[in-house]
Amino acid sequence: MAQQQPLPSEITPPEIWHRRKVIMAGLGAGLSLTALSAKSADAPIDYPGPDWLQPAIAGHQADPGSRDALTPYDVATRYNNFYEFGTDKSDPAKNAQDFVTDPWRVTVSGAANNIGEFDLEAIIRGLALEERITRFRCVEAWSMVLPFIGVPLSKVLSQFDPTGDAKYVAFETLVDPEQMPGQRSRFSTIQWPYQEGLRMDEAMHDLCFLAVGMYGQALPPQNGAPVRLVVPWKYGFKSIKSIVSIRFSETQPATAWNQIQPQEYGFYSNVNPQVSHPRWSQASERVLTGSLFPKRQDTLMFNGYADEVASLYAGMDLKANF
Amino acid sequence: MKPALWALAFAPIGYIAFQIYLLATGSPHALGGEPGAAVMRLLGNTAWWALILVLAITPLRQWWPALTPLVRARRLVGLWVSAYVVMHLLAYYLLVLGMDVSVLWDDISQKPYAIAGFAATLGLIPLTVTSTRGWMRRLGRDWKRLHRIVYGVAFAAWIHVVWQVRSDYTEAVVFGLILLVLALLRAPTLRLHIHQLFLRN
């Protein structure tokens, strides 16, 4: 039976993230040494990332004490759903290595005062990067614990000055069949571009995160380089990768998986052990450790973030709005 | 030819054992981030291809008479299908479910793809049991009739694959086309068989 929940200490609570940022500023030199040694120990896919990003990322590495709880880097970078690069979990690591992620332009449109096309560098440059260790639960019933580096989504969205009409925010991934072999498949049911979206209050929640790195380095392309969303209380497919478009919308945007199978993938897709996927149970999950023998644990409501996010859904029937 | 066929039968197990050895010694391996599930899938795919081989032997021989000796190996290949299905199920129970019987029960009672997989497995049981010479003698002409269940098994196995697809049907389409071609090549015999069934009742 499923027993081992991740210890609360495995996951960094928001207050600590903020405190850690201050500590890191103080300890800078010492920490980056630790980061270097830890990196060389488990970095078979070493993705340098854009030049402008490297100095900002340097030094952002989980403190050694919490590293034991992390999913091995090798698993996190070789077991990916990124259907643009193929449907097999090993395809993205194989097919995405030459993906051009710099320079990277993001189009911002819709109900906001500061819209247009922006360089990712310009969007990120003014913001302090932080590291967040988050649970990550896939709708396929596996989970990881991942140390992402990035900025709260709210800080990025505020830069664009959304108007009162912005009720939702919609995201899109690149369409480029030349670079993305999965988009050339004849039997794929995904309507490219891959789209995702959040209600504005969800997007502005402090747990909503835009990641540009993980494990103390730039985000590898199979993990969504150069910039991806991380919504830790929702199934992984909501956390859209390689974002090229942000659109503020008055109406609920279409989302890729919901278009394919509305009865299997809802707009909200909050992690919920009580609502089964029609083809498999969501009550428990396989914690991926890279071992031959699985570690199973019970799935927690909102992936363990209920204290922080349950209030967003007060009064909603989460079985109907799954 | 027998040694070659035995080598072919053991090659997938050998490959999987080698990959597990690499994993255990911390070397780069091909089993990915969820090695147990990868082992399970490799075993299931091998069972599928062995089944395709069984179904293909008769049409292949008609088309290329030099392959006639393969017919004598057909029963052996059929038994490998069962052996790989058993290993596929064991891997599922040990390496994916973590021996969690409640999840197993959830799957068999609710999940269509698992039900189709179990149906295919159940269909293999009478075929495996009656694979001995004794049973062949005892059943006579009915042995052949009984063993046409194999087409039902193959169809259930195909449904098992289709119902797991999340967005890309390429593999399911390839598998389905192969199965369709093999079934059509045998259609006259199958039609005769169905006809006989109706005459009997």
PDB file of C-alpha atoms in Angstrom, chain B:
ATOM      1  CA  MET B   1      16.663 -23.644 -37.611  1.00  0.00           C
ATOM      2  CA  LYS B   2      15.631 -24.567 -34.078  1.00  0.00           C
ATOM      3  CA  PRO B   3      18.725 -22.993 -32.438  1.00  0.00           C
ATOM      4  CA  ALA B   4      18.124 -19.786 -34.416  1.00  0.00           C
ATOM      5  CA  LEU B   5      14.525 -19.639 -33.226  1.00  0.00           C
ATOM      6  CA  TRP B   6      15.542 -20.248 -29.628  1.00  0.00           C
ATOM      7  CA  ALA B   7      18.129 -17.493 -29.903  1.00  0.00           C
ATOM      8  CA  LEU B   8      15.438 -15.188 -31.296  1.00  0.00           C
ATOM      9  CA  ALA B   9      13.133 -16.099 -28.404  1.00  0.00           C
ATOM     10  CA  PHE B  10      15.725 -15.332 -25.773  1.00  0.00           C
ATOM     11  CA  ALA B  11      17.131 -12.183 -27.394  1.00  0.00           C
ATOM     12  CA  PRO B  12      14.565  -9.803 -25.807  1.00  0.00           C
ATOM     13  CA  ILE B  13      15.085 -11.302 -22.336  1.00  0.00           C
ATOM     14  CA  GLY B  14      18.817 -11.060 -22.848  1.00  0.00           C
ATOM     15  CA  TYR B  15      18.536  -7.429 -23.910  1.00  0.00           C
ATOM     16  CA  ILE B  16      16.316  -6.561 -20.918  1.00  0.00           C
ATOM     17  CA  ALA B  17      18.638  -8.411 -18.505  1.00  0.00           C
ATOM     18  CA  PHE B  18      21.626  -6.513 -19.915  1.00  0.00           C
ATOM     19  CA  GLN B  19      19.840  -3.159 -19.520  1.00  0.00           C
ATOM     20  CA  ILE B  20      18.891  -4.042 -15.923  1.00  0.00           C
ATOM     21  CA  TYR B  21      22.531  -4.937 -15.289  1.00  0.00           C
ATOM     22  CA  LEU B  22      23.587  -1.501 -16.644  1.00  0.00           C
ATOM     23  CA  LEU B  23      20.985   0.180 -14.433  1.00  0.00           C
ATOM     24  CA  ALA B  24      22.124  -1.765 -11.372  1.00  0.00           C
ATOM     25  CA  THR B  25      25.757  -0.796 -11.935  1.00  0.00           C
ATOM     26  CA  GLY B  26      24.880   2.862 -12.437  1.00  0.00           C
ATOM     27  CA  SER B  27      25.878   2.887 -16.131  1.00  0.00           C
ATOM     28  CA  PRO B  28      23.976   4.650 -18.913  1.00  0.00           C
ATOM     29  CA  HIS B  29      21.063   2.427 -19.904  1.00  0.00           C
ATOM     30  CA  ALA B  30      18.101   2.487 -22.263  1.00  0.00           C
ATOM     31  CA  LEU B  31      15.313   1.987 -19.720  1.00  0.00           C
ATOM     32  CA  GLY B  32      14.631   5.690 -19.150  1.00  0.00           C
ATOM     33  CA  GLY B  33      13.227   7.395 -16.077  1.00  0.00           C
ATOM     34  CA  GLU B  34      10.755   4.665 -15.202  1.00  0.00           C
ATOM     35  CA  PRO B  35      12.739   1.462 -15.772  1.00  0.00           C
ATOM     36  CA  GLY B  36      10.056  -0.893 -14.418  1.00  0.00           C
ATOM     37  CA  ALA B  37       7.464   0.418 -16.849  1.00  0.00           C
ATOM     38  CA  ALA B  38      10.010   0.239 -19.694  1.00  0.00           C
ATOM     39  CA  VAL B  39      10.725  -3.438 -18.906  1.00  0.00           C
ATOM     40  CA  MET B  40       6.991  -4.130 -18.814  1.00  0.00           C
ATOM     41  CA  ARG B  41       6.504  -2.447 -22.186  1.00  0.00           C
ATOM     42  CA  LEU B  42       9.420  -4.289 -23.815  1.00  0.00           C
ATOM     43  CA  LEU B  43       7.966  -7.618 -22.656  1.00  0.00           C
ATOM     44  CA  GLY B  44       4.493  -6.686 -23.910  1.00  0.00           C
ATOM     45  CA  ASN B  45       5.841  -5.563 -27.294  1.00  0.00           C
ATOM     46  CA  THR B  46       7.787  -8.819 -27.648  1.00  0.00           C
ATOM     47  CA  ALA B  47       4.609 -10.804 -26.929  1.00  0.00           C
ATOM     48  CA  TRP B  48       2.854  -8.770 -29.613  1.00  0.00           C
ATOM     49  CA  TRP B  49       5.531  -9.382 -32.275  1.00  0.00           C
ATOM     50  CA  ALA B  50       5.717 -13.097 -31.425  1.00  0.00           C
ATOM     51  CA  LEU B  51       1.944 -13.247 -31.880  1.00  0.00           C
ATOM     52  CA  ILE B  52       2.256 -11.509 -35.256  1.00  0.00           C
ATOM     53  CA  LEU B  53       4.905 -14.074 -36.229  1.00  0.00           C
ATOM     54  CA  VAL B  54       2.539 -16.939 -35.298  1.00  0.00           C
ATOM     55  CA  LEU B  55      -0.218 -15.461 -37.430  1.00  0.00           C
ATOM     56  CA  ALA B  56       2.148 -14.746 -40.310  1.00  0.00           C
ATOM     57  CA  ILE B  57       3.663 -18.224 -40.625  1.00  0.00           C
ATOM     58  CA  THR B  58       0.860 -19.772 -42.711  1.00  0.00           C
ATOM     59  CA  PRO B  59       0.560 -16.869 -45.212  1.00  0.00           C
ATOM     60  CA  LEU B  60       4.361 -16.623 -45.430  1.00  0.00           C
ATOM     61  CA  ARG B  61       4.665 -20.302 -46.284  1.00  0.00           C
ATOM     62  CA  GLN B  62       2.015 -20.061 -48.994  1.00  0.00           C
ATOM     63  CA  TRP B  63       3.852 -17.156 -50.525  1.00  0.00           C
ATOM     64  CA  TRP B  64       7.350 -18.588 -50.065  1.00  0.00           C
ATOM     65  CA  PRO B  65       7.317 -22.422 -49.836  1.00  0.00           C
ATOM     66  CA  ALA B  66      10.920 -22.566 -48.607  1.00  0.00           C
ATOM     67  CA  LEU B  67       9.596 -21.338 -45.254  1.00  0.00           C
ATOM     68  CA  THR B  68       7.431 -24.445 -44.789  1.00  0.00           C
ATOM     69  CA  PRO B  69       9.644 -25.843 -41.982  1.00  0.00           C
ATOM     70  CA  LEU B  70       8.559 -22.804 -39.927  1.00  0.00           C
ATOM     71  CA  VAL B  71       5.181 -24.498 -39.492  1.00  0.00           C
ATOM     72  CA  ARG B  72       6.781 -27.026 -37.198  1.00  0.00           C
ATOM     73  CA  ALA B  73       8.007 -24.152 -35.018  1.00  0.00           C
ATOM     74  CA  ARG B  74       4.653 -22.406 -34.871  1.00  0.00           C
ATOM     75  CA  ARG B  75       3.564 -24.104 -31.671  1.00  0.00           C
ATOM     76  CA  LEU B  76       6.845 -23.134 -30.038  1.00  0.00           C
ATOM     77  CA  VAL B  77       6.464 -19.488 -31.053  1.00  0.00           C
ATOM     78  CA  GLY B  78       2.902 -19.579 -29.722  1.00  0.00           C
ATOM     79  CA  LEU B  79       4.202 -20.746 -26.351  1.00  0.00           C
ATOM     80  CA  TRP B  80       6.672 -17.840 -26.321  1.00  0.00           C
ATOM     81  CA  VAL B  81       3.732 -15.490 -26.747  1.00  0.00           C
ATOM     82  CA  SER B  82       2.238 -16.913 -23.556  1.00  0.00           C
ATOM     83  CA  ALA B  83       5.594 -16.830 -21.764  1.00  0.00           C
ATOM     84  CA  TYR B  84       6.138 -13.147 -22.644  1.00  0.00           C
ATOM     85  CA  VAL B  85       2.571 -12.269 -21.657  1.00  0.00           C
ATOM     86  CA  VAL B  86       3.153 -13.890 -18.260  1.00  0.00           C
ATOM     87  CA  MET B  87       6.408 -11.930 -17.839  1.00  0.00           C
ATOM     88  CA  HIS B  88       4.617  -8.736 -19.006  1.00  0.00           C
ATOM     89  CA  LEU B  89       1.949  -9.257 -16.302  1.00  0.00           C
ATOM     90  CA  LEU B  90       4.547 -10.067 -13.656  1.00  0.00           C
ATOM     91  CA  ALA B  91       6.498  -6.918 -14.530  1.00  0.00           C
ATOM     92  CA  TYR B  92       3.270  -4.915 -14.320  1.00  0.00           C
ATOM     93  CA  TYR B  93       2.516  -6.282 -10.859  1.00  0.00           C
ATOM     94  CA  LEU B  94       6.054  -6.099  -9.454  1.00  0.00           C
ATOM     95  CA  LEU B  95       7.640  -3.158 -11.258  1.00  0.00           C
ATOM     96  CA  VAL B  96       4.706  -0.820 -11.955  1.00  0.00           C
ATOM     97  CA  LEU B  97       2.077  -1.471  -9.291  1.00  0.00           C
ATOM     98  CA  GLY B  98       4.640  -2.210  -6.585  1.00  0.00           C
ATOM     99  CA  MET B  99       2.558  -5.269  -5.649  1.00  0.00           C
ATOM    100  CA  ASP B 100      -0.314  -2.998  -4.667  1.00  0.00           C
ATOM    101  CA  VAL B 101      -3.355  -5.272  -5.049  1.00  0.00           C
ATOM    102  CA  SER B 102      -5.839  -2.422  -4.606  1.00  0.00           C
ATOM    103  CA  VAL B 103      -4.491  -0.613  -7.672  1.00  0.00           C
ATOM    104  CA  LEU B 104      -4.558  -3.915  -9.569  1.00  0.00           C
ATOM    105  CA  TRP B 105      -8.211  -4.322  -8.630  1.00  0.00           C
ATOM    106  CA  ASP B 106      -8.996  -0.717  -9.682  1.00  0.00           C
ATOM    107  CA  ASP B 107      -7.434  -1.479 -13.050  1.00  0.00           C
ATOM    108  CA  ILE B 108      -9.162  -4.791 -13.769  1.00  0.00           C
ATOM    109  CA  SER B 109     -12.529  -3.608 -12.554  1.00  0.00           C
ATOM    110  CA  GLN B 110     -12.594  -0.142 -14.165  1.00  0.00           C
ATOM    111  CA  LYS B 111      -9.992   0.501 -16.785  1.00  0.00           C
ATOM    112  CA  PRO B 112     -10.931  -0.562 -20.323  1.00  0.00           C
ATOM    113  CA  TYR B 113      -7.336  -1.021 -21.535  1.00  0.00           C
ATOM    114  CA  ALA B 114      -6.564  -3.310 -18.590  1.00  0.00           C
ATOM    115  CA  ILE B 115      -9.772  -5.289 -19.152  1.00  0.00           C
ATOM    116  CA  ALA B 116      -8.853  -5.796 -22.825  1.00  0.00           C
ATOM    117  CA  GLY B 117      -5.365  -6.919 -21.780  1.00  0.00           C
ATOM    118  CA  PHE B 118      -6.744  -9.407 -19.297  1.00  0.00           C
ATOM    119  CA  ALA B 119      -9.256 -10.678 -21.872  1.00  0.00           C
ATOM    120  CA  ALA B 120      -6.370 -11.335 -24.278  1.00  0.00           C
ATOM    121  CA  THR B 121      -4.515 -13.172 -21.512  1.00  0.00           C
ATOM    122  CA  LEU B 122      -7.551 -15.307 -20.647  1.00  0.00           C
ATOM    123  CA  GLY B 123      -7.925 -16.233 -24.319  1.00  0.00           C
ATOM    124  CA  LEU B 124      -4.341 -17.492 -24.317  1.00  0.00           C
ATOM    125  CA  ILE B 125      -4.978 -19.927 -21.451  1.00  0.00           C
ATOM    126  CA  PRO B 126      -6.927 -22.608 -23.398  1.00  0.00           C
ATOM    127  CA  LEU B 127      -4.486 -22.259 -26.302  1.00  0.00           C
ATOM    128  CA  THR B 128      -1.503 -22.783 -24.022  1.00  0.00           C
ATOM    129  CA  VAL B 129      -3.074 -25.688 -22.114  1.00  0.00           C
ATOM    130  CA  THR B 130      -3.999 -27.536 -25.305  1.00  0.00           C
ATOM    131  CA  SER B 131      -0.594 -27.111 -26.914  1.00  0.00           C
ATOM    132  CA  THR B 132       0.566 -30.636 -25.991  1.00  0.00           C
ATOM    133  CA  ARG B 133       0.465 -33.568 -28.424  1.00  0.00           C
ATOM    134  CA  GLY B 134      -1.967 -35.349 -26.117  1.00  0.00           C
ATOM    135  CA  TRP B 135      -4.496 -32.527 -26.351  1.00  0.00           C
ATOM    136  CA  MET B 136      -3.989 -32.234 -30.108  1.00  0.00           C
ATOM    137  CA  ARG B 137      -4.873 -35.932 -30.489  1.00  0.00           C
ATOM    138  CA  ARG B 138      -7.818 -35.735 -28.136  1.00  0.00           C
ATOM    139  CA  LEU B 139      -9.340 -32.648 -29.781  1.00  0.00           C
ATOM    140  CA  GLY B 140      -8.704 -33.761 -33.365  1.00  0.00           C
ATOM    141  CA  ARG B 141     -10.328 -31.303 -35.771  1.00  0.00           C
ATOM    142  CA  ASP B 142     -11.614 -29.220 -32.853  1.00  0.00           C
ATOM    143  CA  TRP B 143      -8.014 -28.348 -31.957  1.00  0.00           C
ATOM    144  CA  LYS B 144      -7.736 -26.226 -35.068  1.00  0.00           C
ATOM    145  CA  ARG B 145     -11.119 -24.654 -34.442  1.00  0.00           C
ATOM    146  CA  LEU B 146     -10.198 -23.824 -30.846  1.00  0.00           C
ATOM    147  CA  HIS B 147      -6.917 -22.274 -31.883  1.00  0.00           C
ATOM    148  CA  ARG B 148      -8.657 -19.757 -34.128  1.00  0.00           C
ATOM    149  CA  ILE B 149      -9.343 -17.951 -30.817  1.00  0.00           C
ATOM    150  CA  VAL B 150      -5.887 -16.549 -31.477  1.00  0.00           C
ATOM    151  CA  TYR B 151      -7.485 -13.920 -33.752  1.00  0.00           C
ATOM    152  CA  GLY B 152      -9.702 -12.831 -30.855  1.00  0.00           C
ATOM    153  CA  VAL B 153      -6.623 -12.673 -28.626  1.00  0.00           C
ATOM    154  CA  ALA B 154      -4.800 -10.535 -31.190  1.00  0.00           C
ATOM    155  CA  PHE B 155      -7.782  -8.193 -31.526  1.00  0.00           C
ATOM    156  CA  ALA B 156      -8.064  -7.812 -27.721  1.00  0.00           C
ATOM    157  CA  ALA B 157      -4.313  -7.136 -27.553  1.00  0.00           C
ATOM    158  CA  TRP B 158      -4.705  -4.467 -30.220  1.00  0.00           C
ATOM    159  CA  ILE B 159      -7.572  -2.824 -28.295  1.00  0.00           C
ATOM    160  CA  HIS B 160      -5.301  -2.964 -25.221  1.00  0.00           C
ATOM    161  CA  VAL B 161      -2.801  -0.829 -27.166  1.00  0.00           C
ATOM    162  CA  VAL B 162      -5.375   1.532 -28.724  1.00  0.00           C
ATOM    163  CA  TRP B 163      -7.040   2.372 -25.395  1.00  0.00           C
ATOM    164  CA  GLN B 164      -3.762   3.515 -23.918  1.00  0.00           C
ATOM    165  CA  VAL B 165      -3.107   6.087 -26.616  1.00  0.00           C
ATOM    166  CA  ARG B 166      -3.231   9.651 -25.361  1.00  0.00           C
ATOM    167  CA  SER B 167      -2.729  11.600 -28.544  1.00  0.00           C
ATOM    168  CA  ASP B 168      -0.716   9.832 -31.247  1.00  0.00           C
ATOM    169  CA  TYR B 169      -2.149   6.790 -32.981  1.00  0.00           C
ATOM    170  CA  THR B 170       0.846   5.961 -35.203  1.00  0.00           C
ATOM    171  CA  GLU B 171       1.857   2.762 -33.372  1.00  0.00           C
ATOM    172  CA  ALA B 172      -1.750   1.626 -32.940  1.00  0.00           C
ATOM    173  CA  VAL B 173      -2.422   2.199 -36.658  1.00  0.00           C
ATOM    174  CA  VAL B 174       0.695   0.224 -37.699  1.00  0.00           C
ATOM    175  CA  PHE B 175      -0.231  -2.672 -35.380  1.00  0.00           C
ATOM    176  CA  GLY B 176      -3.839  -2.599 -36.571  1.00  0.00           C
ATOM    177  CA  LEU B 177      -2.897  -2.627 -40.272  1.00  0.00           C
ATOM    178  CA  ILE B 178      -0.575  -5.608 -39.829  1.00  0.00           C
ATOM    179  CA  LEU B 179      -3.300  -7.480 -37.989  1.00  0.00           C
ATOM    180  CA  LEU B 180      -5.892  -6.578 -40.602  1.00  0.00           C
ATOM    181  CA  VAL B 181      -3.693  -7.780 -43.473  1.00  0.00           C
ATOM    182  CA  LEU B 182      -2.977 -11.079 -41.694  1.00  0.00           C
ATOM    183  CA  ALA B 183      -6.658 -11.616 -40.924  1.00  0.00           C
ATOM    184  CA  LEU B 184      -7.669 -10.836 -44.531  1.00  0.00           C
ATOM    185  CA  LEU B 185      -5.080 -13.286 -45.893  1.00  0.00           C
ATOM    186  CA  ARG B 186      -6.751 -15.957 -43.785  1.00  0.00           C
ATOM    187  CA  ALA B 187     -10.257 -14.742 -44.466  1.00  0.00           C
ATOM    188  CA  PRO B 188     -11.419 -17.720 -46.586  1.00  0.00           C
ATOM    189  CA  THR B 189     -10.521 -20.169 -43.801  1.00  0.00           C
ATOM    190  CA  LEU B 190     -11.999 -17.920 -41.141  1.00  0.00           C
ATOM    191  CA  ARG B 191     -15.200 -17.553 -43.127  1.00  0.00           C
ATOM    192  CA  LEU B 192     -15.448 -21.317 -43.461  1.00  0.00           C
ATOM    193  CA  HIS B 193     -14.943 -21.639 -39.714  1.00  0.00           C
ATOM    194  CA  ILE B 194     -17.676 -19.130 -38.869  1.00  0.00           C
ATOM    195  CA  HIS B 195     -19.954 -20.855 -41.382  1.00  0.00           C
ATOM    196  CA  GLN B 196     -19.354 -24.194 -39.679  1.00  0.00           C
ATOM    197  CA  LEU B 197     -20.139 -22.660 -36.307  1.00  0.00           C
ATOM    198  CA  PHE B 198     -23.550 -21.564 -37.550  1.00  0.00           C
ATOM    199  CA  LEU B 199     -24.258 -24.928 -39.193  1.00  0.00           C
ATOM    200  CA  ARG B 200     -23.601 -26.641 -35.894  1.00  0.00           C
ATOM    201  CA  ASN B 201     -25.988 -24.606 -33.832  1.00  0.00           C
TER     202      ASN B 201
END
